[in-house]
């Protein structure tokens, strides 16, 4: 049963959504709460201030426009954390022995089960996040009409501001030459995907407490990177080799350097997901690492 079959894939999806409905409902509620609660909290405070204010006017709508950016930042940060946690629960069925028995005895191939789990955390969770932001947008529009007397002020989209916060993590073209800023975008995107892919990789290796292990790995990896960079700088500082390296990179075209970097990051991303899949295929009912 090595070949992919769409019917078995759909059967796995129906089985998983039925058996783990409570788990998915909790994840959906957490993601939705990350988008809706900041809006509710802000407008609740504004309504309370308006009621307790002596003239009953409250803040003008112009002040809300400045606060709206802060609301979108909170939504972006909280939702980003929630989506990262979801990645750490990619193989949530394998957390206990009974779940592993049910998962591994399904009449489906490893690739079908693996692709379904990947679809849930990479596509399903992000689609639900966008829908949650849309719900927060509608709720915000209704509460604006209740909270503020905005008159002729133009309504500003909360969804657009949230998307802007997400895309602001990418560098803009002004920091790069016109010939290679697209390659820099690709490098930043691949780096972000690499950072997110660590969570499924650790989840395939360790089924319980894997998020804590991933965070610990990040801390140790950054400390090691800082030590290595410091040691490298100390060894080569004021040395001919250091000047040679600098002159070499100055003579290489920028697009060539970015192309090599993009290929390296794409290859590393492929290897990480390949390793994640191989670890998932080697899952057993009980092991010393996952008793």
mmCIF file with all atom_site columns, C-alpha atoms in Angstrom, residues 130-238:
data_model
loop_
_atom_site.group_PDB
_atom_site.id
_atom_site.type_symbol
_atom_site.label_atom_id
_atom_site.label_alt_id
_atom_site.label_comp_id
_atom_site.label_asym_id
_atom_site.label_entity_id
_atom_site.label_seq_id
_atom_site.pdbx_PDB_ins_code
_atom_site.Cartn_x
_atom_site.Cartn_y
_atom_site.Cartn_z
_atom_site.occupancy
_atom_site.B_iso_or_equiv
_atom_site.pdbx_formal_charge
_atom_site.auth_seq_id
_atom_site.auth_comp_id
_atom_site.auth_asym_id
_atom_site.auth_atom_id
_atom_site.pdbx_PDB_model_num
ATOM 1   C CA . UNK A 1 130 ? -7.989  33.918 7.783  1.00 0.00 ? 130 UNK A CA 1
ATOM 2   C CA . UNK A 1 131 ? -11.631 33.106 8.457  1.00 0.00 ? 131 UNK A CA 1
ATOM 3   C CA . UNK A 1 132 ? -11.161 34.090 12.108 1.00 0.00 ? 132 UNK A CA 1
ATOM 4   C CA . UNK A 1 133 ? -9.651  37.414 11.048 1.00 0.00 ? 133 UNK A CA 1
ATOM 5   C CA . UNK A 1 134 ? -12.702 37.884 8.808  1.00 0.00 ? 134 UNK A CA 1
ATOM 6   C CA . UNK A 1 135 ? -14.990 37.249 11.787 1.00 0.00 ? 135 UNK A CA 1
ATOM 7   C CA . UNK A 1 136 ? -12.985 39.755 13.820 1.00 0.00 ? 136 UNK A CA 1
ATOM 8   C CA . UNK A 1 137 ? -13.352 42.227 10.943 1.00 0.00 ? 137 UNK A CA 1
ATOM 9   C CA . UNK A 1 138 ? -17.156 41.918 10.973 1.00 0.00 ? 138 UNK A CA 1
ATOM 10  C CA . UNK A 1 139 ? -17.280 42.168 14.750 1.00 0.00 ? 139 UNK A CA 1
ATOM 11  C CA . UNK A 1 140 ? -15.020 45.203 14.696 1.00 0.00 ? 140 UNK A CA 1
ATOM 12  C CA . UNK A 1 141 ? -17.207 46.937 12.095 1.00 0.00 ? 141 UNK A CA 1
ATOM 13  C CA . UNK A 1 142 ? -20.314 46.386 14.229 1.00 0.00 ? 142 UNK A CA 1
ATOM 14  C CA . UNK A 1 143 ? -18.635 47.563 17.418 1.00 0.00 ? 143 UNK A CA 1
ATOM 15  C CA . UNK A 1 144 ? -17.212 50.650 15.716 1.00 0.00 ? 144 UNK A CA 1
ATOM 16  C CA . UNK A 1 145 ? -20.757 51.722 14.869 1.00 0.00 ? 145 UNK A CA 1
ATOM 17  C CA . UNK A 1 146 ? -21.756 51.258 18.518 1.00 0.00 ? 146 UNK A CA 1
ATOM 18  C CA . UNK A 1 147 ? -18.647 52.657 20.187 1.00 0.00 ? 147 UNK A CA 1
ATOM 19  C CA . UNK A 1 148 ? -17.755 55.660 18.026 1.00 0.00 ? 148 UNK A CA 1
ATOM 20  C CA . UNK A 1 149 ? -19.569 58.511 16.381 1.00 0.00 ? 149 UNK A CA 1
ATOM 21  C CA . UNK A 1 150 ? -17.216 58.525 13.415 1.00 0.00 ? 150 UNK A CA 1
ATOM 22  C CA . UNK A 1 151 ? -19.341 60.620 11.055 1.00 0.00 ? 151 UNK A CA 1
ATOM 23  C CA . UNK A 1 152 ? -17.644 60.887 7.673  1.00 0.00 ? 152 UNK A CA 1
ATOM 24  C CA . UNK A 1 153 ? -14.502 59.010 8.674  1.00 0.00 ? 153 UNK A CA 1
ATOM 25  C CA . UNK A 1 154 ? -13.514 56.231 6.305  1.00 0.00 ? 154 UNK A CA 1
ATOM 26  C CA . UNK A 1 155 ? -13.542 52.727 7.791  1.00 0.00 ? 155 UNK A CA 1
ATOM 27  C CA . UNK A 1 156 ? -10.092 51.066 7.874  1.00 0.00 ? 156 UNK A CA 1
ATOM 28  C CA . UNK A 1 157 ? -9.922  47.314 7.295  1.00 0.00 ? 157 UNK A CA 1
ATOM 29  C CA . UNK A 1 158 ? -8.571  45.311 10.218 1.00 0.00 ? 158 UNK A CA 1
ATOM 30  C CA . UNK A 1 159 ? -7.851  42.373 7.906  1.00 0.00 ? 159 UNK A CA 1
ATOM 31  C CA . UNK A 1 160 ? -5.632  44.529 5.713  1.00 0.00 ? 160 UNK A CA 1
ATOM 32  C CA . UNK A 1 161 ? -3.661  45.711 8.738  1.00 0.00 ? 161 UNK A CA 1
ATOM 33  C CA . UNK A 1 162 ? -3.178  42.156 10.023 1.00 0.00 ? 162 UNK A CA 1
ATOM 34  C CA . UNK A 1 163 ? -1.934  41.029 6.606  1.00 0.00 ? 163 UNK A CA 1
ATOM 35  C CA . UNK A 1 164 ? 0.354   44.058 6.507  1.00 0.00 ? 164 UNK A CA 1
ATOM 36  C CA . UNK A 1 165 ? 1.878   43.038 9.832  1.00 0.00 ? 165 UNK A CA 1
ATOM 37  C CA . UNK A 1 166 ? 2.552   39.543 8.505  1.00 0.00 ? 166 UNK A CA 1
ATOM 38  C CA . UNK A 1 167 ? 4.189   40.775 5.317  1.00 0.00 ? 167 UNK A CA 1
ATOM 39  C CA . UNK A 1 168 ? 6.197   43.486 7.051  1.00 0.00 ? 168 UNK A CA 1
ATOM 40  C CA . UNK A 1 169 ? 8.569   40.761 8.222  1.00 0.00 ? 169 UNK A CA 1
ATOM 41  C CA . UNK A 1 170 ? 9.891   40.672 4.653  1.00 0.00 ? 170 UNK A CA 1
ATOM 42  C CA . UNK A 1 171 ? 12.520  43.214 3.632  1.00 0.00 ? 171 UNK A CA 1
ATOM 43  C CA . UNK A 1 172 ? 11.518  45.901 1.202  1.00 0.00 ? 172 UNK A CA 1
ATOM 44  C CA . UNK A 1 173 ? 13.227  46.554 -2.107 1.00 0.00 ? 173 UNK A CA 1
ATOM 45  C CA . UNK A 1 174 ? 14.832  49.741 -0.848 1.00 0.00 ? 174 UNK A CA 1
ATOM 46  C CA . UNK A 1 175 ? 17.333  47.715 1.187  1.00 0.00 ? 175 UNK A CA 1
ATOM 47  C CA . UNK A 1 176 ? 18.521  45.786 -1.845 1.00 0.00 ? 176 UNK A CA 1
ATOM 48  C CA . UNK A 1 177 ? 19.675  46.449 -5.366 1.00 0.00 ? 177 UNK A CA 1
ATOM 49  C CA . UNK A 1 178 ? 16.938  46.070 -7.936 1.00 0.00 ? 178 UNK A CA 1
ATOM 50  C CA . UNK A 1 179 ? 18.732  43.082 -9.461 1.00 0.00 ? 179 UNK A CA 1
ATOM 51  C CA . UNK A 1 180 ? 18.400  40.743 -6.489 1.00 0.00 ? 180 UNK A CA 1
ATOM 52  C CA . UNK A 1 181 ? 15.760  41.852 -3.992 1.00 0.00 ? 181 UNK A CA 1
ATOM 53  C CA . UNK A 1 182 ? 13.430  39.083 -5.226 1.00 0.00 ? 182 UNK A CA 1
ATOM 54  C CA . UNK A 1 183 ? 16.052  36.520 -4.247 1.00 0.00 ? 183 UNK A CA 1
ATOM 55  C CA . UNK A 1 184 ? 16.207  38.106 -0.793 1.00 0.00 ? 184 UNK A CA 1
ATOM 56  C CA . UNK A 1 185 ? 12.441  37.723 -0.476 1.00 0.00 ? 185 UNK A CA 1
ATOM 57  C CA . UNK A 1 186 ? 12.758  34.045 -1.379 1.00 0.00 ? 186 UNK A CA 1
ATOM 58  C CA . UNK A 1 187 ? 15.556  33.593 1.165  1.00 0.00 ? 187 UNK A CA 1
ATOM 59  C CA . UNK A 1 188 ? 13.490  35.194 3.937  1.00 0.00 ? 188 UNK A CA 1
ATOM 60  C CA . UNK A 1 189 ? 10.447  33.061 3.067  1.00 0.00 ? 189 UNK A CA 1
ATOM 61  C CA . UNK A 1 190 ? 12.517  29.871 2.988  1.00 0.00 ? 190 UNK A CA 1
ATOM 62  C CA . UNK A 1 191 ? 14.104  30.795 6.312  1.00 0.00 ? 191 UNK A CA 1
ATOM 63  C CA . UNK A 1 192 ? 10.651  31.293 7.840  1.00 0.00 ? 192 UNK A CA 1
ATOM 64  C CA . UNK A 1 193 ? 9.512   27.926 6.497  1.00 0.00 ? 193 UNK A CA 1
ATOM 65  C CA . UNK A 1 194 ? 12.624  26.308 7.930  1.00 0.00 ? 194 UNK A CA 1
ATOM 66  C CA . UNK A 1 195 ? 11.884  27.804 11.329 1.00 0.00 ? 195 UNK A CA 1
ATOM 67  C CA . UNK A 1 196 ? 8.334   26.478 11.263 1.00 0.00 ? 196 UNK A CA 1
ATOM 68  C CA . UNK A 1 197 ? 9.360   23.052 9.942  1.00 0.00 ? 197 UNK A CA 1
ATOM 69  C CA . UNK A 1 198 ? 11.409  22.336 13.047 1.00 0.00 ? 198 UNK A CA 1
ATOM 70  C CA . UNK A 1 199 ? 8.202   21.821 15.045 1.00 0.00 ? 199 UNK A CA 1
ATOM 71  C CA . UNK A 1 200 ? 6.813   18.962 12.884 1.00 0.00 ? 200 UNK A CA 1
ATOM 72  C CA . UNK A 1 201 ? 10.295  17.426 12.791 1.00 0.00 ? 201 UNK A CA 1
ATOM 73  C CA . UNK A 1 202 ? 10.535  17.287 16.571 1.00 0.00 ? 202 UNK A CA 1
ATOM 74  C CA . UNK A 1 203 ? 6.925   16.090 16.789 1.00 0.00 ? 203 UNK A CA 1
ATOM 75  C CA . UNK A 1 204 ? 7.802   13.140 14.534 1.00 0.00 ? 204 UNK A CA 1
ATOM 76  C CA . UNK A 1 205 ? 10.767  12.403 16.806 1.00 0.00 ? 205 UNK A CA 1
ATOM 77  C CA . UNK A 1 206 ? 9.087   12.962 20.178 1.00 0.00 ? 206 UNK A CA 1
ATOM 78  C CA . UNK A 1 207 ? 5.297   12.701 20.455 1.00 0.00 ? 207 UNK A CA 1
ATOM 79  C CA . UNK A 1 208 ? 4.897   14.308 23.892 1.00 0.00 ? 208 UNK A CA 1
ATOM 80  C CA . UNK A 1 209 ? 6.441   17.551 25.206 1.00 0.00 ? 209 UNK A CA 1
ATOM 81  C CA . UNK A 1 210 ? 7.914   18.074 21.743 1.00 0.00 ? 210 UNK A CA 1
ATOM 82  C CA . UNK A 1 211 ? 7.185   21.820 21.750 1.00 0.00 ? 211 UNK A CA 1
ATOM 83  C CA . UNK A 1 212 ? 9.320   22.250 24.876 1.00 0.00 ? 212 UNK A CA 1
ATOM 84  C CA . UNK A 1 213 ? 12.114  20.262 23.227 1.00 0.00 ? 213 UNK A CA 1
ATOM 85  C CA . UNK A 1 214 ? 11.857  22.446 20.122 1.00 0.00 ? 214 UNK A CA 1
ATOM 86  C CA . UNK A 1 215 ? 12.115  25.662 22.119 1.00 0.00 ? 215 UNK A CA 1
ATOM 87  C CA . UNK A 1 216 ? 15.108  24.235 23.997 1.00 0.00 ? 216 UNK A CA 1
ATOM 88  C CA . UNK A 1 217 ? 16.694  23.330 20.673 1.00 0.00 ? 217 UNK A CA 1
ATOM 89  C CA . UNK A 1 218 ? 16.225  26.890 19.418 1.00 0.00 ? 218 UNK A CA 1
ATOM 90  C CA . UNK A 1 219 ? 17.866  28.325 22.530 1.00 0.00 ? 219 UNK A CA 1
ATOM 91  C CA . UNK A 1 220 ? 20.863  26.001 22.298 1.00 0.00 ? 220 UNK A CA 1
ATOM 92  C CA . UNK A 1 221 ? 21.173  26.493 18.526 1.00 0.00 ? 221 UNK A CA 1
ATOM 93  C CA . UNK A 1 222 ? 21.245  30.297 18.833 1.00 0.00 ? 222 UNK A CA 1
ATOM 94  C CA . UNK A 1 223 ? 23.785  30.144 21.640 1.00 0.00 ? 223 UNK A CA 1
ATOM 95  C CA . UNK A 1 224 ? 25.979  27.807 19.592 1.00 0.00 ? 224 UNK A CA 1
ATOM 96  C CA . UNK A 1 225 ? 25.648  30.051 16.547 1.00 0.00 ? 225 UNK A CA 1
ATOM 97  C CA . UNK A 1 226 ? 26.696  33.104 18.545 1.00 0.00 ? 226 UNK A CA 1
ATOM 98  C CA . UNK A 1 227 ? 29.704  31.245 19.940 1.00 0.00 ? 227 UNK A CA 1
ATOM 99  C CA . UNK A 1 228 ? 30.767  30.009 16.497 1.00 0.00 ? 228 UNK A CA 1
ATOM 100 C CA . UNK A 1 229 ? 30.416  33.442 14.892 1.00 0.00 ? 229 UNK A CA 1
ATOM 101 C CA . UNK A 1 230 ? 32.370  35.035 17.733 1.00 0.00 ? 230 UNK A CA 1
ATOM 102 C CA . UNK A 1 231 ? 35.112  32.417 17.507 1.00 0.00 ? 231 UNK A CA 1
ATOM 103 C CA . UNK A 1 232 ? 35.278  32.782 13.735 1.00 0.00 ? 232 UNK A CA 1
ATOM 104 C CA . UNK A 1 233 ? 35.537  36.560 13.990 1.00 0.00 ? 233 UNK A CA 1
ATOM 105 C CA . UNK A 1 234 ? 38.270  36.371 16.631 1.00 0.00 ? 234 UNK A CA 1
ATOM 106 C CA . UNK A 1 235 ? 40.333  33.874 14.627 1.00 0.00 ? 235 UNK A CA 1
ATOM 107 C CA . UNK A 1 236 ? 40.149  35.809 11.386 1.00 0.00 ? 236 UNK A CA 1
ATOM 108 C CA . UNK A 1 237 ? 40.182  39.361 12.669 1.00 0.00 ? 237 UNK A CA 1
ATOM 109 C CA . UNK A 1 238 ? 43.113  41.327 11.215 1.00 0.00 ? 238 UNK A CA 1
#
